[in-house]
mmCIF file of C-alpha atoms in Angstrom:
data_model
loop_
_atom_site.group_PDB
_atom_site.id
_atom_site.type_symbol
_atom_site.label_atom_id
_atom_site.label_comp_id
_atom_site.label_asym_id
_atom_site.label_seq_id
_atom_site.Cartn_x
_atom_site.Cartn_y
_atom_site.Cartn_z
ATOM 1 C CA UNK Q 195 43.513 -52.393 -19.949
ATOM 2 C CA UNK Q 196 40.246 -51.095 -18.057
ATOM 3 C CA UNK Q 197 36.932 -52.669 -17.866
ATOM 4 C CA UNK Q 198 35.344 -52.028 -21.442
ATOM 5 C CA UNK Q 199 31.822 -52.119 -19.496
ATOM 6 C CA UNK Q 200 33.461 -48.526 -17.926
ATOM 7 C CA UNK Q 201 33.042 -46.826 -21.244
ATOM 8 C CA UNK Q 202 30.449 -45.385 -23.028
ATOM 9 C CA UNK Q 203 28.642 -48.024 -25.347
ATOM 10 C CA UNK Q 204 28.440 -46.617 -28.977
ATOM 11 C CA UNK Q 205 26.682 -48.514 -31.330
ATOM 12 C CA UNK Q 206 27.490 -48.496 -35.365
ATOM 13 C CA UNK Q 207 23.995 -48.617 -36.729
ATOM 14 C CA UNK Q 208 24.067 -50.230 -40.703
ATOM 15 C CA UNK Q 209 21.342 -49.735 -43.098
ATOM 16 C CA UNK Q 210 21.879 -51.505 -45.829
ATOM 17 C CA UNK Q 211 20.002 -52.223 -49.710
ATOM 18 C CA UNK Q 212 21.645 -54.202 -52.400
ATOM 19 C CA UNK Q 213 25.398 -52.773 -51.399
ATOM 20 C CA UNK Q 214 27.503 -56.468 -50.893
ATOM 21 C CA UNK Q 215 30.063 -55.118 -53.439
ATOM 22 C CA UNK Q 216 30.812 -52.383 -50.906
ATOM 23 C CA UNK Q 217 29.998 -54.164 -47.520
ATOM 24 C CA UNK Q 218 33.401 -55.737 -46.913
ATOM 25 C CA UNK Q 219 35.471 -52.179 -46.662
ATOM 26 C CA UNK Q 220 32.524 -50.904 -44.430
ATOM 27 C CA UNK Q 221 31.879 -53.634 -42.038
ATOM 28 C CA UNK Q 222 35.653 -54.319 -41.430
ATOM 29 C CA UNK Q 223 36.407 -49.864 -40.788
ATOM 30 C CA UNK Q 224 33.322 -50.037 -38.223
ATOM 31 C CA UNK Q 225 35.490 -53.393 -36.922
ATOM 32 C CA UNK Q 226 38.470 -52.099 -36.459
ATOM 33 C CA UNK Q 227 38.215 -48.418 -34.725
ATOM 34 C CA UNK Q 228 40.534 -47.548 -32.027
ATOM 35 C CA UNK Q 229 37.726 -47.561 -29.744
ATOM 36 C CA UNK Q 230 37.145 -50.394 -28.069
ATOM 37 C CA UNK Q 231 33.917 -50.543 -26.476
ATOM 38 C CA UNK Q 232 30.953 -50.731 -29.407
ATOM 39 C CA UNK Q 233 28.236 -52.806 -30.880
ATOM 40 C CA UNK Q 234 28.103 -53.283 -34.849
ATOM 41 C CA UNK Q 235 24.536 -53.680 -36.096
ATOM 42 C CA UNK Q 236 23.777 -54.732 -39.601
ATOM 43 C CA UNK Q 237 20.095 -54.444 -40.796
ATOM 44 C CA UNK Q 238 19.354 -55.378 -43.767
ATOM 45 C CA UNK Q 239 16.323 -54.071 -46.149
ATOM 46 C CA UNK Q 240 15.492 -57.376 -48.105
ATOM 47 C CA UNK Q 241 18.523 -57.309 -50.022
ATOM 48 C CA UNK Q 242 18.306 -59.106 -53.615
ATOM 49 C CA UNK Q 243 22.125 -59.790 -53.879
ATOM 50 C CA UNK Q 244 24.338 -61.162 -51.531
ATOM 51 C CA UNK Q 245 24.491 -58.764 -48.686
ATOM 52 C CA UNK Q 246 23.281 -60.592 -45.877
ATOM 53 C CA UNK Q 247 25.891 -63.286 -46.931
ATOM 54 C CA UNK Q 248 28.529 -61.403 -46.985
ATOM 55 C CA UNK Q 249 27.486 -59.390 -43.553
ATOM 56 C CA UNK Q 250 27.649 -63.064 -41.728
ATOM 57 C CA UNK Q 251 31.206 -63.614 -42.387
ATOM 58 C CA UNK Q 252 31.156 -61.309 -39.468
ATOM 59 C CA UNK Q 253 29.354 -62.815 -36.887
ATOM 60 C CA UNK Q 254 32.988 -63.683 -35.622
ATOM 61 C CA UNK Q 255 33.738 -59.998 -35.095
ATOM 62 C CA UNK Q 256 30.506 -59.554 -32.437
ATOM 63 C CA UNK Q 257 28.337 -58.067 -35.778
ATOM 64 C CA UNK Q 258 25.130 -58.416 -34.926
ATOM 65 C CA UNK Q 259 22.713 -59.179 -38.379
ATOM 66 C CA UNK Q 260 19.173 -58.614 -38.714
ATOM 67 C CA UNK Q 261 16.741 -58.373 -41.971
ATOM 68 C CA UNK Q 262 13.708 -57.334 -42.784
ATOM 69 C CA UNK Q 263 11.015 -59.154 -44.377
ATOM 70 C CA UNK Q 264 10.389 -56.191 -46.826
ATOM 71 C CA UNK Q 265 12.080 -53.274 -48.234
ATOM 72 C CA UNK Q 266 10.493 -50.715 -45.866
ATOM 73 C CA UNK Q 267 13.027 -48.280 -47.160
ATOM 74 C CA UNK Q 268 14.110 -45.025 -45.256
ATOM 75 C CA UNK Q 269 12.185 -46.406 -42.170
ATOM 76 C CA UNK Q 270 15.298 -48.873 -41.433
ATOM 77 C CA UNK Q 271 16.534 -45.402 -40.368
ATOM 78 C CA UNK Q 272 14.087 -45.712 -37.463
ATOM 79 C CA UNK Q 273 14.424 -49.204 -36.661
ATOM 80 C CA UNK Q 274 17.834 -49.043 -36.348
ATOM 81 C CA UNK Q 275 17.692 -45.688 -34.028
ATOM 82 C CA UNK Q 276 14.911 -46.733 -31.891
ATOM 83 C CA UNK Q 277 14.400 -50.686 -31.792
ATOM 84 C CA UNK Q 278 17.869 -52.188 -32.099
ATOM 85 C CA UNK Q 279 20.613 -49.171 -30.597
ATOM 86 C CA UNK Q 280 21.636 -49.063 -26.957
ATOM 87 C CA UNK Q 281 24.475 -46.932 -26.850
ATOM 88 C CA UNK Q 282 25.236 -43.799 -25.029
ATOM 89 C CA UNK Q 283 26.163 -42.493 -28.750
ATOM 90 C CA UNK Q 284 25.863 -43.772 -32.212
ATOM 91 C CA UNK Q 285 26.395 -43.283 -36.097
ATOM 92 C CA UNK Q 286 24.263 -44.085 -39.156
ATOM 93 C CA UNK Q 287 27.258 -45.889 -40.920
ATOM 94 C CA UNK Q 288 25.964 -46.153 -44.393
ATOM 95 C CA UNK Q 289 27.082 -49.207 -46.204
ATOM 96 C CA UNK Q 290 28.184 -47.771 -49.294
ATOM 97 C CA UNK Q 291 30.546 -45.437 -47.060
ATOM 98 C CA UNK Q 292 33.537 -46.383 -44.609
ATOM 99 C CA UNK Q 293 35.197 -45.192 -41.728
ATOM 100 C CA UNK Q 294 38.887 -43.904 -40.859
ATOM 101 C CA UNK Q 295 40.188 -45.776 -37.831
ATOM 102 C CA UNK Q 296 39.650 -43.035 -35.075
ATOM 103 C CA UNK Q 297 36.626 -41.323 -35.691
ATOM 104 C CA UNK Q 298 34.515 -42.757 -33.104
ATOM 105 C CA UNK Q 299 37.049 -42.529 -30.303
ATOM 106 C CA UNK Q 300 37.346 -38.961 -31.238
ATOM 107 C CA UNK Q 301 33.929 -38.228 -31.425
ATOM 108 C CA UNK Q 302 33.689 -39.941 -27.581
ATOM 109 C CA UNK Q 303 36.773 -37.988 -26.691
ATOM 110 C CA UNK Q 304 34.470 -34.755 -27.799
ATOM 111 C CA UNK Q 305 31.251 -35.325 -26.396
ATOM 112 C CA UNK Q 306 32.241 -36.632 -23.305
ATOM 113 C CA UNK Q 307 34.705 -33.463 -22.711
ATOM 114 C CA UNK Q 308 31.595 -31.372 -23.642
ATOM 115 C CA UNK Q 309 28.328 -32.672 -22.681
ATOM 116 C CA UNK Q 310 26.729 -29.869 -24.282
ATOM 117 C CA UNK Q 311 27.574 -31.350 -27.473
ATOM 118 C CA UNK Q 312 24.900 -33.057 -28.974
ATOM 119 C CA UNK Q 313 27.179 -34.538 -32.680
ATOM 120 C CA UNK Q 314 30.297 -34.228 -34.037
ATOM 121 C CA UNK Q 315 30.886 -34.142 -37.720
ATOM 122 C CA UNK Q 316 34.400 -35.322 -38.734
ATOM 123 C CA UNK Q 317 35.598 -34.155 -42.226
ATOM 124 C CA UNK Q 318 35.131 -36.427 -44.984
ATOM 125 C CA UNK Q 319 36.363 -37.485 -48.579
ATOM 126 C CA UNK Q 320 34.819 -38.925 -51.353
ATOM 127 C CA UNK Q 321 35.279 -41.778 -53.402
ATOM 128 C CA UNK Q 322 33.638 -43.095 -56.604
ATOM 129 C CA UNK Q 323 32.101 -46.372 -57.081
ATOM 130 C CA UNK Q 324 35.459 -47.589 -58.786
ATOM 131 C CA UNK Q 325 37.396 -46.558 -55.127
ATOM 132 C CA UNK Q 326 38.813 -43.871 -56.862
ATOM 133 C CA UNK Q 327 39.125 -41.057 -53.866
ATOM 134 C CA UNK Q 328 38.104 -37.677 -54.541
ATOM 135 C CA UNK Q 329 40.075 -35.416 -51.769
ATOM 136 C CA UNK Q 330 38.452 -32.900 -50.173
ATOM 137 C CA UNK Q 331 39.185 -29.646 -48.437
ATOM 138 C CA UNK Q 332 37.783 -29.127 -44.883
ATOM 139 C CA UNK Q 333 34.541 -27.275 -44.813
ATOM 140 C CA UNK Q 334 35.839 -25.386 -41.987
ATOM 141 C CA UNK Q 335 38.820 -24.388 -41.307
ATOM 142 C CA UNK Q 336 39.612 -25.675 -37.991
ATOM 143 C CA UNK Q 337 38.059 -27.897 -35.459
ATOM 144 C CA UNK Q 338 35.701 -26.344 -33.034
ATOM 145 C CA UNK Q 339 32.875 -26.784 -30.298
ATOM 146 C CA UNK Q 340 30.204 -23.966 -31.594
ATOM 147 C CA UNK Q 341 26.723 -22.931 -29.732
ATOM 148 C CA UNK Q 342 24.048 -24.790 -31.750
ATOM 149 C CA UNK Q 343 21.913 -21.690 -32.172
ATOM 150 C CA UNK Q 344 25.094 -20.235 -33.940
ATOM 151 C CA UNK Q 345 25.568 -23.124 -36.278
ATOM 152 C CA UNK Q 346 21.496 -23.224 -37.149
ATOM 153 C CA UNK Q 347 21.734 -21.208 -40.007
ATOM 154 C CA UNK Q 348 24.310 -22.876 -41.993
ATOM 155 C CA UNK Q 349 22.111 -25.773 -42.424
ATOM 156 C CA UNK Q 350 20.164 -23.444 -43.633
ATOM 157 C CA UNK Q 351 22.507 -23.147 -47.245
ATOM 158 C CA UNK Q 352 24.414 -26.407 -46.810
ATOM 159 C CA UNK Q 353 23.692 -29.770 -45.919
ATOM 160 C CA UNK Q 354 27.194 -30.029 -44.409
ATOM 161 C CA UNK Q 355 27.750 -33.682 -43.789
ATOM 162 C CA UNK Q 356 26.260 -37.086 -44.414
ATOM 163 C CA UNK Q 357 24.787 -39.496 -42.127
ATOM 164 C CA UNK Q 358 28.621 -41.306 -41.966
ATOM 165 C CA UNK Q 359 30.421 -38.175 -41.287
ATOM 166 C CA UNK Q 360 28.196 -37.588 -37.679
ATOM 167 C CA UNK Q 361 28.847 -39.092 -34.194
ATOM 168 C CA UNK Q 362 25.103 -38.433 -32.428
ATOM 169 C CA UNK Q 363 24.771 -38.452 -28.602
ATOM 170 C CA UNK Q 364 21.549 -40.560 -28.057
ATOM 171 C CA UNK Q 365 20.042 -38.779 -25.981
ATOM 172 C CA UNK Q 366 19.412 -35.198 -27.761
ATOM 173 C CA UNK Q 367 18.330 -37.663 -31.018
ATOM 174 C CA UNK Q 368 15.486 -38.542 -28.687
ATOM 175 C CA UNK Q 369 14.833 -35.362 -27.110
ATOM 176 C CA UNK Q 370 14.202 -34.159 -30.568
ATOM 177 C CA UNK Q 371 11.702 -37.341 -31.647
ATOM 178 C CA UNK Q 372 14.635 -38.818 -33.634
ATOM 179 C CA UNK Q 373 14.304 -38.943 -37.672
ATOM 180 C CA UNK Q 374 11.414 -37.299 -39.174
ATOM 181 C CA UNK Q 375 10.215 -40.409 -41.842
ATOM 182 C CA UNK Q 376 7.769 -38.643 -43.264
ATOM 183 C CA UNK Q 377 10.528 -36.843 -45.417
ATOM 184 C CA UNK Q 378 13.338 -38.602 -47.614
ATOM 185 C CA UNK Q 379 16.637 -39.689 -46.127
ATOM 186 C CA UNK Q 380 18.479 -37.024 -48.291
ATOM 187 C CA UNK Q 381 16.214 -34.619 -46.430
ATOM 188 C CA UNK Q 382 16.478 -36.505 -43.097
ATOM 189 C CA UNK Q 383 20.370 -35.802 -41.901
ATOM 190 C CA UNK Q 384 20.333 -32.239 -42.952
ATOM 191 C CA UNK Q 385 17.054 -31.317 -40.744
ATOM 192 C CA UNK Q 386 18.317 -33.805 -37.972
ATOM 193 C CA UNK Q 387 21.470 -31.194 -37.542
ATOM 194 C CA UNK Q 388 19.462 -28.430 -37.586
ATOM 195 C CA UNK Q 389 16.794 -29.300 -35.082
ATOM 196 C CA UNK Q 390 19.875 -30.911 -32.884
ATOM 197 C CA UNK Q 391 21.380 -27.662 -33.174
ATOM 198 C CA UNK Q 392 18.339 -25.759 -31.587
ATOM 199 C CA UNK Q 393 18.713 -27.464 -28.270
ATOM 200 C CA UNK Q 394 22.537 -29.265 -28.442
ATOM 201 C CA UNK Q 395 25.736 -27.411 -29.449
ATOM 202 C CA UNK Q 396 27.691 -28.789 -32.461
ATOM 203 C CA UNK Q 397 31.470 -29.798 -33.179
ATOM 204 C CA UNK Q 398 33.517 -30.266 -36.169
ATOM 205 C CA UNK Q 399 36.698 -32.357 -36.602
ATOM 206 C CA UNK Q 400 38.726 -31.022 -39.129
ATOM 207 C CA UNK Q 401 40.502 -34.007 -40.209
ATOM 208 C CA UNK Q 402 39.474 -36.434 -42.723
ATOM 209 C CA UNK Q 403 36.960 -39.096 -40.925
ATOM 210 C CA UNK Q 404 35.001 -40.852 -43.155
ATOM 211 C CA UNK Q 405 34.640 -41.572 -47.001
ATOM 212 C CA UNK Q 406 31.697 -40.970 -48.699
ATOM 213 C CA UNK Q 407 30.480 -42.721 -52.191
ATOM 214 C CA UNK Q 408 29.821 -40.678 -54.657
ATOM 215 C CA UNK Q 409 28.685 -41.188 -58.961
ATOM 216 C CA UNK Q 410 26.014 -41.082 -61.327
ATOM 217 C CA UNK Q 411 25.314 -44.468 -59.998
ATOM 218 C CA UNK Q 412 25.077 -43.952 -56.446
ATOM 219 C CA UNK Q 413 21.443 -44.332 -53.725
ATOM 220 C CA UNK Q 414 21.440 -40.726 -53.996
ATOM 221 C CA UNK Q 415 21.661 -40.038 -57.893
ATOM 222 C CA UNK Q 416 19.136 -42.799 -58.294
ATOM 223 C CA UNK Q 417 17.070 -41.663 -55.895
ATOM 224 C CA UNK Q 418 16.501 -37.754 -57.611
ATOM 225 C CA UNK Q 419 14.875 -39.513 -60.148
ATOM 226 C CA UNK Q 420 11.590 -39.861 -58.150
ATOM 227 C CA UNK Q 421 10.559 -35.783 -58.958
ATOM 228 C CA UNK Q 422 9.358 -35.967 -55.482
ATOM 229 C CA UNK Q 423 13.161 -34.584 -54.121
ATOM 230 C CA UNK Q 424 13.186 -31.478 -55.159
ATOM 231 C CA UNK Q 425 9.025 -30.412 -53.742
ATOM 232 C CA UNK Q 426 10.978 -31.789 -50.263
ATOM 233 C CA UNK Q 427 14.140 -30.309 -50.638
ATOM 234 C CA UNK Q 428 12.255 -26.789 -51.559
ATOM 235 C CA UNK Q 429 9.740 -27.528 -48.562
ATOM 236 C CA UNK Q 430 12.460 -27.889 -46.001
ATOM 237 C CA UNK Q 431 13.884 -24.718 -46.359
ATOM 238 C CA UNK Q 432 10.172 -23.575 -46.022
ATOM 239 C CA UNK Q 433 10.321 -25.478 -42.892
ATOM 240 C CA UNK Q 434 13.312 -24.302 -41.568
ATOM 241 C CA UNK Q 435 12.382 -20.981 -42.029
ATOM 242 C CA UNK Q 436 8.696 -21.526 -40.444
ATOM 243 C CA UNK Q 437 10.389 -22.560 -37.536
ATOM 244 C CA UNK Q 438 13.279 -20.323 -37.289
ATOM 245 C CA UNK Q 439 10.390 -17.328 -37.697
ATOM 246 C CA UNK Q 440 8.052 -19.017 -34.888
ATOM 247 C CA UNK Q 441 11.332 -18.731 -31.973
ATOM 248 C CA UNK Q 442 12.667 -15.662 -33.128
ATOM 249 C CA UNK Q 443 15.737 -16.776 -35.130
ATOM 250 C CA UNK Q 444 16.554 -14.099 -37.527
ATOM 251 C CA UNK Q 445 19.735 -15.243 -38.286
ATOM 252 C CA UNK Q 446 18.156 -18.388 -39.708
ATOM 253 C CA UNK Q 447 15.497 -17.140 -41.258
ATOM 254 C CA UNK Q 448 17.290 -14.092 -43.110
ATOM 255 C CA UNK Q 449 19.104 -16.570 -44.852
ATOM 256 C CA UNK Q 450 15.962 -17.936 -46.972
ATOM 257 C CA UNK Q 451 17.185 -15.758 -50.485
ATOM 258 C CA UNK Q 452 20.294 -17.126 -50.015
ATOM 259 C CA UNK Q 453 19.149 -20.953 -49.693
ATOM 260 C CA UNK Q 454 16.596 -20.461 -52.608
ATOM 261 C CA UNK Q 455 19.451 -19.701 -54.946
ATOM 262 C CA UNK Q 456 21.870 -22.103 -53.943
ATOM 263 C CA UNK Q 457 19.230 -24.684 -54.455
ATOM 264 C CA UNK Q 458 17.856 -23.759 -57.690
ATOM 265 C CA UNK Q 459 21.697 -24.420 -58.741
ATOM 266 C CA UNK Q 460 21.901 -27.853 -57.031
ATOM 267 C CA UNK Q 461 18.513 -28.760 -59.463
ATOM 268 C CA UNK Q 462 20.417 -27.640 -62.546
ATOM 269 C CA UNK Q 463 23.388 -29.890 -61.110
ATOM 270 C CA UNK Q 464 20.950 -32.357 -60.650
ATOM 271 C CA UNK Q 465 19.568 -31.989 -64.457
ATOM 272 C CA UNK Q 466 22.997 -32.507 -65.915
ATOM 273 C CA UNK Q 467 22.893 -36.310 -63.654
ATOM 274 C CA UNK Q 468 19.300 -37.004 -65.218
ATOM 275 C CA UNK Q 469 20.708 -35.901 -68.581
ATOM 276 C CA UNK Q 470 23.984 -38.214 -68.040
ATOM 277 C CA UNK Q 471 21.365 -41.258 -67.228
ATOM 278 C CA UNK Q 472 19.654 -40.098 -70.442
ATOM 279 C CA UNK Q 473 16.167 -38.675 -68.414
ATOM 280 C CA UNK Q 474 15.387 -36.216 -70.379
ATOM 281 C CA UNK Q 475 12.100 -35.393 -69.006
ATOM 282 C CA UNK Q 476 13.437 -35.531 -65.704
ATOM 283 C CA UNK Q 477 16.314 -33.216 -66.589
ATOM 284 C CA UNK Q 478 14.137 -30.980 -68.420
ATOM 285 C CA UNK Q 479 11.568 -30.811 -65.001
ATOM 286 C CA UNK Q 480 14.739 -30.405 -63.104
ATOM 287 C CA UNK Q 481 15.068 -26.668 -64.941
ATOM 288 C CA UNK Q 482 12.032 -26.180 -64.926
ATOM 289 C CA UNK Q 483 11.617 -26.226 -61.021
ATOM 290 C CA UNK Q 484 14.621 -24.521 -60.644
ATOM 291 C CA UNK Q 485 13.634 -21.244 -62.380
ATOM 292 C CA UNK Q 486 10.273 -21.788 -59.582
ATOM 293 C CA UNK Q 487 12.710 -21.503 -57.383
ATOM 294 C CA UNK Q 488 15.223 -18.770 -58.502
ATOM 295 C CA UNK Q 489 13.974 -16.982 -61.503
ATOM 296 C CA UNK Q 490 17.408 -15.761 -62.312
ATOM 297 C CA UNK Q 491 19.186 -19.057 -62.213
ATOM 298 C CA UNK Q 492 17.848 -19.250 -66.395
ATOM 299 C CA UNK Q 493 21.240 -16.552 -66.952
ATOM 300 C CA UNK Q 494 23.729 -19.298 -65.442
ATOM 301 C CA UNK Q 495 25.965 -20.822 -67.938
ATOM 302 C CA UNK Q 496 25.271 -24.003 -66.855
ATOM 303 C CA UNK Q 497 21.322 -23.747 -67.038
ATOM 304 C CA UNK Q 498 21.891 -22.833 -70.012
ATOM 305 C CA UNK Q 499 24.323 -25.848 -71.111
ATOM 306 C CA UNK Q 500 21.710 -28.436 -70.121
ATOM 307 C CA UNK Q 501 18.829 -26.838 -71.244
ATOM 308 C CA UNK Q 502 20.457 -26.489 -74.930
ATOM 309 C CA UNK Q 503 21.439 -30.201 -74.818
ATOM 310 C CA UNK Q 504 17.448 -30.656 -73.844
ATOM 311 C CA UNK Q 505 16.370 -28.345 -76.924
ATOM 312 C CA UNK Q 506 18.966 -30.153 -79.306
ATOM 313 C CA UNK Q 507 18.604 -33.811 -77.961
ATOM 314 C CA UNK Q 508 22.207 -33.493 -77.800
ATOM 315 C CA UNK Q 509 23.782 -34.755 -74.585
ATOM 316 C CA UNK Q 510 27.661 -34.475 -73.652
ATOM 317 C CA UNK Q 511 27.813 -36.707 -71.053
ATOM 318 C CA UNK Q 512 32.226 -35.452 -70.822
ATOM 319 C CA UNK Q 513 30.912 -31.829 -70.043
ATOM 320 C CA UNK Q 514 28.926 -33.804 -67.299
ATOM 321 C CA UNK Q 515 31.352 -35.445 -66.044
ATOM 322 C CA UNK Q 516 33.340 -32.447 -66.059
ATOM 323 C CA UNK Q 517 30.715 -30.380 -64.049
ATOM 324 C CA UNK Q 518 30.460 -33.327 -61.529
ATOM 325 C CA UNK Q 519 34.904 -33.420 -61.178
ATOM 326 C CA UNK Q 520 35.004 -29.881 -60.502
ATOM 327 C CA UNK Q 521 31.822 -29.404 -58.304
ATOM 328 C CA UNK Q 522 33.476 -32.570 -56.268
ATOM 329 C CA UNK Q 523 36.540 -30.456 -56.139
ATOM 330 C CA UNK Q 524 35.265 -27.106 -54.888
ATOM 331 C CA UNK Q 525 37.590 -25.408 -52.960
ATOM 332 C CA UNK Q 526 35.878 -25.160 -49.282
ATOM 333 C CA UNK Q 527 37.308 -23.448 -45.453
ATOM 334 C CA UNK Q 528 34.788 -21.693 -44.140
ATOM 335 C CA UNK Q 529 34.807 -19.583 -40.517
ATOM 336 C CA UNK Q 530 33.608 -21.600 -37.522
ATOM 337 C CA UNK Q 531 30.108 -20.585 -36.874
ATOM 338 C CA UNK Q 532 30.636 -17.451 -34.012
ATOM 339 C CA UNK Q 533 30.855 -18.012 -30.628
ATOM 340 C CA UNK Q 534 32.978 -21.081 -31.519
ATOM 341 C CA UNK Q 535 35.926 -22.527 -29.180
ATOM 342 C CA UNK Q 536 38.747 -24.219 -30.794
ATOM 343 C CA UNK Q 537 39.465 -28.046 -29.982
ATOM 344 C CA UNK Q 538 42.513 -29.892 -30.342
ATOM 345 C CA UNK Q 539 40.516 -33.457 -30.921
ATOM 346 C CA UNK Q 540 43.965 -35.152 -30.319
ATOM 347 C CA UNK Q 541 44.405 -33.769 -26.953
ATOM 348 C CA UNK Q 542 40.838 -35.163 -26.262
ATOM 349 C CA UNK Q 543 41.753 -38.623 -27.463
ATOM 350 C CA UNK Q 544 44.565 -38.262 -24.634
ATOM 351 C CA UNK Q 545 41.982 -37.390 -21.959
ATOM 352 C CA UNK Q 546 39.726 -39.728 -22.953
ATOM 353 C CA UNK Q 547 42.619 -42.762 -22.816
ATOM 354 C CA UNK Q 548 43.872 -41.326 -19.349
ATOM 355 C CA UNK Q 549 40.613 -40.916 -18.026
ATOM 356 C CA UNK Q 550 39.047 -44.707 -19.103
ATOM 357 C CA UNK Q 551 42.487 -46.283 -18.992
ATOM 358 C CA UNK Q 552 42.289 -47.816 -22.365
#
């Protein structure tokens, strides 16, 4: 075995609110990846169940546990990133969400092949708050090393992954100021890949990484009840277009119609959750900002599913849950975005071991 001290520190950065049910399965995946050399931080936002208990059975493992005083929300983001992480790379490992064994060794493998490469995203699955696992298909269809520029304007239709499913090289977060708080954390991954992707190229490991939690009752669902979400969603697009138009990125900023319309859907989605919760009034501003954003979206079927359940005070919470299965289920495999080079991660992971002697 080589000196660990030889390889590249990454640290597994873990924000964490009122998730102890969950915090067993993550804490032990960060705990046992293949790669050896890493630091485990815990950070907990003032938990009111039993989180920080159940975080300190780990102590054993080398987890480190901190906790702060107050909820300060999404800025445990920031804390986490710029206070507590020393590694050459990290992830935002969020505790509701675990890891497969080798994604961070071949995320390493990656980035230290390419040092052009400023994240990897590793495919990921869902699973439900019950641990019942929703399979995915990869979003592309292949795993790749793609110039950033190229990949820019898929972020600007898709969010693409979630803050588990990407392997960060520290230094490009901090070349780009790191997380933008002054926007939600549902907003904050999806402009962190695109503003990476202006100065950093972009990979994609298309094998199944991480598993992301999904349900009515998840942060995220809960958190699209604050109507703020969908003024920020519609402004980042604005954003990304601003930018896009200000250094001459036409293939980003072309793409506005496009991102408009997808996301007047994603608010009718978003309606049928509220209506499933029994918001009505949130459900019924849901369509309402959606047809601000689209005008045609009012001659979907599904518009107009939830909007007669508004009018009727009828709710079928089965066609919800039916809507949810099958958007969970959409088949995906796009092309790699162009100029990409295809990777074969597991040859990395050989490199990598041959190289560090591990």
């Amino acid at each position: 075995m080589s000196d660990k001290k030889e390889l590249p520190l990454v640290s597994i950065l873990m924000p964490n609110y009122n998730y102890s049910r969950y915090l067993d399965q993550c804490i032990q995946s960060a705990i046992h990846q293949t790669y050896p050399h890493k630091e485990i931080i815990f950070c907990d936002n003032s938990s009111t169940d039993d989180s920080v208990k159940v975080a300190a059975k780990y102590r054993k493992d080398g987890v480190m546990i901190c906790r702060n005083q107050c909820n300060i929300m999404n800025y445990n983001y920031r804390l986490l990133t710029e206070e507590y992480c020393r590694g050459k790379y990290f992830i935002l490992l969020c505790t509701d969400d675990y890891l497969l064994p080798d994604f961070i060794e071949t995320a390493v493998a990656i980035m230290e092949k390419y040092p052009d490469v400023g994240y990897v995203h590793g495919e990921r699955d869902f699973v439900t708050s019950e641990n019942k696992l929703v399979e995915q298909d990869p979003f592309y269809k292949c795993s790749f090393v793609a110039p950033g520029k190229k990949t820019m304007p898929v972020y600007m239709v898709e969010t693409v992954a979630h803050p588990s499913q990407g392997v960060i090289r520290r230094e490009a977060f901090q070349s780009i100021g790191g997380y933008d708080m002054e926007i939600d954390c549902l907003n904050a991954d999806r402009s962190l890949w695109f503003y990476l992707s202006y100065q950093y190229d972009s990979s994609f490991i298309c094998r199944k990484m991480s598993r992301i939690r999904v349900g009515i009752q998840s942060e995220t669902a809960i958190l699209l009840q604050n109507f703020q979400m969908p003024v920020l969603y519609h402004l980042i697009i604005k954003d990304f277009v601003n930018f896009a138009q200000n250094y001459n990125l036409p293939e980003v900023y072309e793409r506005e119609g496009e991102a408009l319309q997808r996301l007047a859907k994603e608010f009718v989605g978003y309606a049928g959750n509220m209506l499933y919760m029994n918001h009505v009034k949130q459900a019924e501003a849901y369509l309402k900002y959606a047809k601000i954003v689209f005008r045609d979206v009012v001659n979907e079927g599904l518009y107009q599913a939830f909007n007669s359940m508004i009018q009727k005070n009828l709710v079928d919470k089965r066609f919800i849950e039916q809507q949810n299965q099958e958007y969970n289920e959409h088949k995906r495999s796009y092309e790699p975005p162009q100029g990409y080079m295809e990777i074969n991660p597991e040859e990395l992971v050989r490199w990598l071991r041959q190289k560090y002697r591990f």
